[in-house]
XYZ file of C-alpha atoms in Angstrom:
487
model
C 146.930 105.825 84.040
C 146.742 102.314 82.334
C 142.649 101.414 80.860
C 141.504 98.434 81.243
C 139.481 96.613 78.536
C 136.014 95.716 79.953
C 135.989 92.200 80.071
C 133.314 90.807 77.196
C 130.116 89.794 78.536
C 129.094 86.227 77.618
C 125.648 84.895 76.888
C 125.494 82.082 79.408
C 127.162 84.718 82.016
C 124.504 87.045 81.136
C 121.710 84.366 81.814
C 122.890 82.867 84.625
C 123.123 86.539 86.152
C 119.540 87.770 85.022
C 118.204 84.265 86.551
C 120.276 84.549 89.942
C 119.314 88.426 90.545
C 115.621 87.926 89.729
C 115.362 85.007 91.726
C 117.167 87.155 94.620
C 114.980 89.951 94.018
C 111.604 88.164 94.048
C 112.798 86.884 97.304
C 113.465 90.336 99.053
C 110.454 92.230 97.313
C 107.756 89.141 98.307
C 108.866 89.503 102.183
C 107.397 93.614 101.947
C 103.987 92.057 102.146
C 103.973 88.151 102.763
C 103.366 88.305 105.811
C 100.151 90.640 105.743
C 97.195 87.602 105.249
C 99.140 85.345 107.900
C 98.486 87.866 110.843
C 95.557 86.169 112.103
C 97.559 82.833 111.902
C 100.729 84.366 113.634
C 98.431 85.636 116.642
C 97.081 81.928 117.141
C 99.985 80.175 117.159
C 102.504 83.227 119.097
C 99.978 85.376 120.765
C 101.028 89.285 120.975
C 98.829 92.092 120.561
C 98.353 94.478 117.576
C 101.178 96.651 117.802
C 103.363 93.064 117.776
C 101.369 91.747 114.700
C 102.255 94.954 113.208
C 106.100 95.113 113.706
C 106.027 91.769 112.219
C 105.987 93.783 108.822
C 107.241 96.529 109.923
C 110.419 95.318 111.323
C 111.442 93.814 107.901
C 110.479 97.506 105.891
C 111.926 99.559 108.724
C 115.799 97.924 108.407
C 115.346 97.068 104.482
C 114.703 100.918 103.980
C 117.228 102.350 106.188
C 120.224 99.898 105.280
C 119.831 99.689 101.280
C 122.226 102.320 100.841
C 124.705 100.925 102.818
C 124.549 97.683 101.417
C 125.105 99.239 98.018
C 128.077 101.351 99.366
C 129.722 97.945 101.276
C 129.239 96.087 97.560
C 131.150 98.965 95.637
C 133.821 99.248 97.971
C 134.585 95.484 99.042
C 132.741 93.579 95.804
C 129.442 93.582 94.816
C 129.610 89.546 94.261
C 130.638 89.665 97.699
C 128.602 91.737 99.341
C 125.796 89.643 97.509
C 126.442 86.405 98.870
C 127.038 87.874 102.391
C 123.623 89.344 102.079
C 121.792 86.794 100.609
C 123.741 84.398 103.201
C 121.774 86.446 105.855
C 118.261 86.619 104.516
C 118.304 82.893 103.900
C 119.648 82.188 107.554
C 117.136 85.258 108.806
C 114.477 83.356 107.162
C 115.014 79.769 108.817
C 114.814 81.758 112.276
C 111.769 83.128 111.348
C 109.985 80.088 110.305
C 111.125 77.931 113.757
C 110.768 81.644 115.496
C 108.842 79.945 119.176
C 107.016 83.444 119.800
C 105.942 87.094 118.207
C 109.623 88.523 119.715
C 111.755 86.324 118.118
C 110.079 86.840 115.132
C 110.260 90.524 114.860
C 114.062 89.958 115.495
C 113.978 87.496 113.033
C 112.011 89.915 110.182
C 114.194 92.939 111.142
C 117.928 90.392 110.329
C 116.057 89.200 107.233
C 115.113 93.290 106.586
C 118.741 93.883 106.993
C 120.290 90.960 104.239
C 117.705 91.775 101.803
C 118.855 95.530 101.857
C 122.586 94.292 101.422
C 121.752 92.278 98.274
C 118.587 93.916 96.569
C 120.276 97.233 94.988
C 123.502 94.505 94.169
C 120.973 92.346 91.922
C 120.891 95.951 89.038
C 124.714 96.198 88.934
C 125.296 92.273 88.990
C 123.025 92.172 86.305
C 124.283 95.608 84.699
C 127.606 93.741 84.637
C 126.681 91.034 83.186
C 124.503 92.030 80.146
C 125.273 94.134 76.749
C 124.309 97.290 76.861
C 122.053 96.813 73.864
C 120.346 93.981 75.698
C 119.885 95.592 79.248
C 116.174 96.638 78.406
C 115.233 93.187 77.748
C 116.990 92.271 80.835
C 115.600 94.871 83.501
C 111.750 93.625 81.770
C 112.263 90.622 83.060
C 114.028 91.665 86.290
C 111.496 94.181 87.062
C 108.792 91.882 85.860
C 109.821 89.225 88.209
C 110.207 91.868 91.050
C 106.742 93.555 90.464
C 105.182 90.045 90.577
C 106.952 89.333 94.161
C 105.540 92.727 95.364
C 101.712 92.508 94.029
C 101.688 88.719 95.151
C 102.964 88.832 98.541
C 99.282 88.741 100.060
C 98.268 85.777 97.569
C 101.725 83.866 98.493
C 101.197 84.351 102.172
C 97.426 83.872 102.158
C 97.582 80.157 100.109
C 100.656 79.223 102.071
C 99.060 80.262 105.271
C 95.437 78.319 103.976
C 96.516 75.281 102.433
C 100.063 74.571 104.483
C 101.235 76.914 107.459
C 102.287 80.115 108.427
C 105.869 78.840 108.746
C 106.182 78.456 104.913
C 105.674 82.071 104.006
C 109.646 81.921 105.419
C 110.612 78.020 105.063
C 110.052 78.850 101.298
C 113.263 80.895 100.902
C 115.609 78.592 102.851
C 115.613 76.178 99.314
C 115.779 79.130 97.297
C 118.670 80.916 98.920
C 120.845 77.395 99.276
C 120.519 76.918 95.580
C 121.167 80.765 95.192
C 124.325 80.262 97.366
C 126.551 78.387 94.952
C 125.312 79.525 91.877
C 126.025 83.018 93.040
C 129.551 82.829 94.346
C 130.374 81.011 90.643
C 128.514 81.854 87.947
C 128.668 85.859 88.908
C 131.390 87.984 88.156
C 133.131 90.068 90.755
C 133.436 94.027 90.368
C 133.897 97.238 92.535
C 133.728 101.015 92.218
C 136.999 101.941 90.931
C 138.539 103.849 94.181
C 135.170 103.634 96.131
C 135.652 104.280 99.506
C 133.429 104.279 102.796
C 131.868 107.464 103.814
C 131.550 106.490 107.116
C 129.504 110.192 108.498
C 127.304 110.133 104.967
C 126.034 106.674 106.212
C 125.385 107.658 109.570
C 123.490 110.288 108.551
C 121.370 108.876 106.069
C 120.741 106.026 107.882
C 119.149 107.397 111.261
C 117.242 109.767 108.616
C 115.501 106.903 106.992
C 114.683 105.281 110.188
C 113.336 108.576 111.413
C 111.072 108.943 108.585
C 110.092 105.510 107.961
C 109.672 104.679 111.699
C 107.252 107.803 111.976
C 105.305 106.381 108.757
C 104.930 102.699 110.401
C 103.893 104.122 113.692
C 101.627 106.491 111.831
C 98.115 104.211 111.294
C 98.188 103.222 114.918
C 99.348 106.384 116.513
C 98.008 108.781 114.669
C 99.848 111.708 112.681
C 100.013 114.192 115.696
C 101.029 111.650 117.898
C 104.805 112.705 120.246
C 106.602 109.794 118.645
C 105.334 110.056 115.471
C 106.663 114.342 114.822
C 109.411 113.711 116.567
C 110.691 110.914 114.283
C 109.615 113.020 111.511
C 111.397 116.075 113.091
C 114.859 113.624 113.744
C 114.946 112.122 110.335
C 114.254 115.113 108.244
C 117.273 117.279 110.095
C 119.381 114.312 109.401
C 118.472 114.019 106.285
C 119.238 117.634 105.899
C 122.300 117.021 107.050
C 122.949 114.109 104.449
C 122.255 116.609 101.627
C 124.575 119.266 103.333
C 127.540 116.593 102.994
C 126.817 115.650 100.326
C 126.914 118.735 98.468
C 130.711 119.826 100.467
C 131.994 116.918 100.922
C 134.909 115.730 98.622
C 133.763 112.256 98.719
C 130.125 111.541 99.395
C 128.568 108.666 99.884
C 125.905 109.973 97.366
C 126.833 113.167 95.460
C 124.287 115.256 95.199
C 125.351 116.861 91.652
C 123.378 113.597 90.674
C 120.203 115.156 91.519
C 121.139 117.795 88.779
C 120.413 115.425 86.536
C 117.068 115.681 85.233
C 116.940 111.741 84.421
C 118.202 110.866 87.675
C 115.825 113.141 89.504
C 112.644 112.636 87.264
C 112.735 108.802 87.823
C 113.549 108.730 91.512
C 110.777 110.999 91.815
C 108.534 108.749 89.739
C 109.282 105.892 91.871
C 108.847 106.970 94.654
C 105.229 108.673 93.574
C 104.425 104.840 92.312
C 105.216 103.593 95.134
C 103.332 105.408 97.252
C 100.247 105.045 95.104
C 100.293 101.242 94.204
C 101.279 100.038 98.133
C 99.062 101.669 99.393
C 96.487 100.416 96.802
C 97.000 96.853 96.826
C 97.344 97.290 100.844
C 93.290 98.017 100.954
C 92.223 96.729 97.693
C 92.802 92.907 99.108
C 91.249 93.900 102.529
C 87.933 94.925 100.455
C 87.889 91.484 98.359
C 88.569 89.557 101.951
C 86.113 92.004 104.124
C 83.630 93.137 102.207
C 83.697 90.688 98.957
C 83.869 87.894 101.057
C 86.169 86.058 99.555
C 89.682 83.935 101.143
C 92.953 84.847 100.922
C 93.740 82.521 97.833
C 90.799 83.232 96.201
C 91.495 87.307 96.809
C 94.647 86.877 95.328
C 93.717 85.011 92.377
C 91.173 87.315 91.500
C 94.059 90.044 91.563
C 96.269 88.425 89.076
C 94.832 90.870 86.229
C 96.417 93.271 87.953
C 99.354 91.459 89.875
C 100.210 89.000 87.338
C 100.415 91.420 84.423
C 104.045 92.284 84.571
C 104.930 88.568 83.392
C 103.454 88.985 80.170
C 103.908 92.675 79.288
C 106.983 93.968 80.996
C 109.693 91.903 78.685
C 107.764 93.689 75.869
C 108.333 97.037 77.871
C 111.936 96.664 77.932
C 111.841 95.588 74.597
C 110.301 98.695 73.653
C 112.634 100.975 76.273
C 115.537 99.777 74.129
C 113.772 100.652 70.568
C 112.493 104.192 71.562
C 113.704 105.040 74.514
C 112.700 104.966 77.942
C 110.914 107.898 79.048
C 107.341 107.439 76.681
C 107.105 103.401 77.996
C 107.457 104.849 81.621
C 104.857 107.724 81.101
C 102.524 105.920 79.499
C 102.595 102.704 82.197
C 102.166 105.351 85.326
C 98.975 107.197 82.959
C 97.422 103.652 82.726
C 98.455 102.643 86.414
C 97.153 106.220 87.409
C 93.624 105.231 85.199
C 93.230 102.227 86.657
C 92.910 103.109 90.540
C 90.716 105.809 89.375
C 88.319 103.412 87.661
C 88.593 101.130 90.849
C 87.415 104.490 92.621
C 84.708 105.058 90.530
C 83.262 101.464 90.302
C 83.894 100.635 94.148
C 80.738 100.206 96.527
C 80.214 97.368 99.105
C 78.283 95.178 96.679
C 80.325 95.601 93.651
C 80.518 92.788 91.362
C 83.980 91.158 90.459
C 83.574 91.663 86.430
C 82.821 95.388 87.398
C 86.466 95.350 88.760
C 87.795 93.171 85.790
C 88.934 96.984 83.585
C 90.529 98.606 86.338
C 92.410 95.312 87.218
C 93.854 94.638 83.515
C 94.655 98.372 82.946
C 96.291 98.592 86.554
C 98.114 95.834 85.485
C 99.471 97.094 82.216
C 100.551 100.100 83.291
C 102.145 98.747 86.406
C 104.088 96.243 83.517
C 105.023 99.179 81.089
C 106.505 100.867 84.219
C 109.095 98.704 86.073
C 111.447 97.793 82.911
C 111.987 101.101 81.446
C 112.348 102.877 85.282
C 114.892 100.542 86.367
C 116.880 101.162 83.192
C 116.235 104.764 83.121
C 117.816 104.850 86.851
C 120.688 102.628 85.320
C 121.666 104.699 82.647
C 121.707 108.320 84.145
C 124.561 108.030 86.114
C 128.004 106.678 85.260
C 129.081 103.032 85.578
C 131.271 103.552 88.556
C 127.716 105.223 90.581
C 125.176 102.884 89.762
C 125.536 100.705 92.995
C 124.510 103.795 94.868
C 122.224 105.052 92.228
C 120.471 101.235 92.444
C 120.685 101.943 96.517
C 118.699 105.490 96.177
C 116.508 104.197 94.141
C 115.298 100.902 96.294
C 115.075 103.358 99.655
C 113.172 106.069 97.516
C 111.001 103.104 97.299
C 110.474 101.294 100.135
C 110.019 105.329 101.799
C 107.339 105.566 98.840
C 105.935 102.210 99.789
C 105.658 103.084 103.429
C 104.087 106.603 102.892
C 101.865 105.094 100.381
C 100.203 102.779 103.221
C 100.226 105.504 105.907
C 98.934 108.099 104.216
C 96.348 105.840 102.368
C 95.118 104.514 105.337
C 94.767 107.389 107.272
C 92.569 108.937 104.304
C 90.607 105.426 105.044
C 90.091 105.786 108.544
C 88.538 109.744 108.233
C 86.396 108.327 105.801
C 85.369 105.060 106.527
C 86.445 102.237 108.363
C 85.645 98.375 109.196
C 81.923 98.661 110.469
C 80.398 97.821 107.739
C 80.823 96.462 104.072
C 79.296 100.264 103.287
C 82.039 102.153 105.737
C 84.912 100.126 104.248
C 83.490 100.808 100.708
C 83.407 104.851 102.045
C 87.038 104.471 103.440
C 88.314 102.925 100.592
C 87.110 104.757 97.880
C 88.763 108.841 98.824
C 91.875 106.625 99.676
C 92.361 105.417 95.975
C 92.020 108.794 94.214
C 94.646 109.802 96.670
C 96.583 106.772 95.009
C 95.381 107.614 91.834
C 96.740 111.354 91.960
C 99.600 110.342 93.093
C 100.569 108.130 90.685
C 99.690 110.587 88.469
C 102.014 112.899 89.576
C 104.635 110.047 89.312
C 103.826 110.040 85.394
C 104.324 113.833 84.986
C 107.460 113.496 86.657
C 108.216 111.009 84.129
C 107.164 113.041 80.902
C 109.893 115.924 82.327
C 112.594 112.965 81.897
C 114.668 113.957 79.029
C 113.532 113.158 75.467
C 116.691 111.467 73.951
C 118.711 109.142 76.034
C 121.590 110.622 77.650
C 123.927 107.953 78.573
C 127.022 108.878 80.879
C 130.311 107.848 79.184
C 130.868 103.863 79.830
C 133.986 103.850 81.748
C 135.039 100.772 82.417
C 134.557 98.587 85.908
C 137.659 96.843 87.312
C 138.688 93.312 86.342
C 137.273 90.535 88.393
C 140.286 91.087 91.374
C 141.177 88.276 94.152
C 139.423 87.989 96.895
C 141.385 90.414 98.743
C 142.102 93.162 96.489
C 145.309 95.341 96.776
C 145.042 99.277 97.075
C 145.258 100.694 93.999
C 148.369 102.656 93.590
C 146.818 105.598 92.420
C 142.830 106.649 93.169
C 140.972 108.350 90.324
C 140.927 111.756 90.656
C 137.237 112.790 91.284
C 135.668 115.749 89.213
């Protein structure tokens, strides 16, 4: 069969990419929690009840979740550039309709389309930018990619709380409309188009995955208001786990999968996921409580909570470049360990030093080491999750990885605040400061867990051979005349 040459990557091609997919990124990851400080606001103005203010976050997690596989899956087999622009095309349009959105319905529609574009584009922004960049420079790159996306997720309550203060509550969504048109253009032609040689739908695979996810993550939003007994809440966990079951069975005997499960073999590819899905679950439901206590207890606004956060939040601007930096000099694997110990530290001091009338400097260590760690981690995971599987998988390696998590991130604030509510609640400045504090050391052993998953990665890097992608192809690509034979 005839190789190709991979085409060379230029710098201004590798620029323009890393700008366009952070950008994208930022956009998807700041929607998880934007909305979380405009609730109040959004009951005002739309009315609805608590289970409505709810879905208004949850209906944005629930189809981002469920459909990120997919959307990595459509990009391989029809063009990830493609695929990009469709689902960026979506969450822009998603957004508009949120911000005019007349009442709390049409919003929830509105936040589960804008759930569903962001899913189609997010795990496309690590192969886009994959594509685009040397492989000796891809370190560098994912810092600043994950940098820019662990900003987006740590500052969603400071975005939507200013916004929501200073402005409106429509402006937590009018603000990606701008974004989005300008990402539009630059997208469609400064990106390079590329597919999964002789990728192919596996139409059952994402059937089955997808009603698994929703099981689980549906039973994990419904869990703080229902309860973890509760009918609806097993039998979603029940219904997504034998689907998910049944994912795994096909995709162990089937010929084509839509994700092999041989991957999981790999000790990289396993080790990270479960890191990052352990991180996930720690740091959501962290920062999910932690800017409750500065509102509720510390008395502060939204703005002012979320400036006094920016140890922490604002941390991966400054240190995660140097973390990829680092990833490409000695490897992935000690950055990554070392950024989950610190992350894992840092919640644990918060545990220690939290009580209803603790002072801010008393917080100021656990902030700036939370915030390290949280740095050193996002660069080196993103291109540890990169680099374990073969060119040709890394859409749906990128896809596993995302839904890993946003499940993570949803666990992370059930289970969290469940551990609140036995212990504490909103009584009191005391109760919350009772709730609060057996809720981070469950974050803070579970992030440590994520960084002994991390230490079993392997000690060299084992890079799968680069095979090369496909030439940028037409916009309707022929069949191949002959498909790859698969191993």
């Amino acid at each position: 069969m005839k190789q190709h040459q991979e085409p060379p990557t230029s710098r201004a091609g590798a620029i323009w990419a890393l700008i366009i997919t952070s950008v994208a990124g930022f956009m998807a990851a700041l929607d998880n929690l934007v909305v979380t400080t405009a609730l109040p606001s959004l009951r005002k103005d739309l009315g609805g009840g608590l289970e409505e203010l709810e879905w208004t976050v949850n209906a944005y997690t629930l189809t981002f979740a469920v459909l990120l596989m997919l959307g990595a899956a459509l990009g391989d087999r029809f063009g990830r550039r493609r695929l990009f622009v469709t689902g960026l095309a979506i969450f822009t349009a998603a957004s508009a309709a949120a911000a005019a959105a007349p009442g709390i319905d049409s919003l929830i529609a509105a936040r589960a389309v804008q759930g569903a574009g962001a899913a189609i584009m997010m795990p496309l922004t690590l192969t886009l930018l994959t594509a685009a960049v040397p492989a000796a420079r891809r370190g560098m790159a994912y810092g600043v990619w994950g940098a820019v996306n662990g900003l987006a997720v740590a500052c969603g309550p400071l975005v939507g709380g200013g916004l929501t203060e200073h402005i409106s509550w429509h402006w937590i969504f009018w603000l990606n409309v701008p974004l989005g048109l300008v990402l539009l253009p630059l997208a469609r032609f400064r990106l390079k188009e590329s597919y999964a040689p002789g990728a192919r739908l596996d139409v059952p695979g994402t059937l089955l995955v997808s009603g698994g996810l929703f099981g689980i993550v549906y039973a994990l939003v419904k869990t703080p208001s229902d309860g973890w007994t509760s009918t609806p809440v097993v039998v979603s966990f029940l219904a997504g786990a034998a689907l998910l079951g049944g994912f795994v069975h096909h995709g162990i005997h089937n010929k084509a999968p839509m994700l092999p499960m041989r991957l999981f073999g790999n000790r990289a590819f396993s080790a990270i996921n479960a890191a990052s899905l352990l991180m996930f679950l720690g740091m959501f439901g962290s920062i999910f409580l932690l800017s409750q206590f500065l509102q509720n207890v510390s008395g502060y606004s939204p703005t002012e909570a979320g400036l006094r956060m920016l140890p922490w939040t604002g941390m991966p601007m400054i240190v995660a470049p140097l973390a990829g930096y680092l990833s490409d000099r000695i490897g992935g694997r000690p950055v990554v360990t070392a950024g989950l110990a610190l992350q894992a530290l840092g919640l644990a001091l918060f545990a220690v030093v939290i009580e209803a009338d603790v002072s801010y400097a008393a917080q100021l260590p656990a902030l700036i080491v939370s915030g390290v760690g949280m740095a050193l981690y996002f660069a080196p995971a993103a291109n540890l999750v990169m680099s374990s599987v073969r060119p040709a998988e890394q859409g749906i390696a990128s896809g596993a990885n995302n839904a890993l998590r946003e499940v993570g991130g949803a666990l992370g604030v059930a289970v969290m605040a469940s551990v609140f509510s036995a212990q504490g609640g909103y009584e009191s400045a005391a109760s919350f400061a009772d709730g609060i504090r057996p809720a981070l050391w469950t974050g803070a052993a579970a992030v440590a867990l994520a960084a002994i998953a991390a230490a079993l990665l392997p000690t060299r890097k084992q890079p799968q051979p680069e095979q090369p992608e496909q030439p940028e192809q037409p916009e309707k690509p022929e069949k191949p005349a002959h498909t790859p034979a698969r191993v």
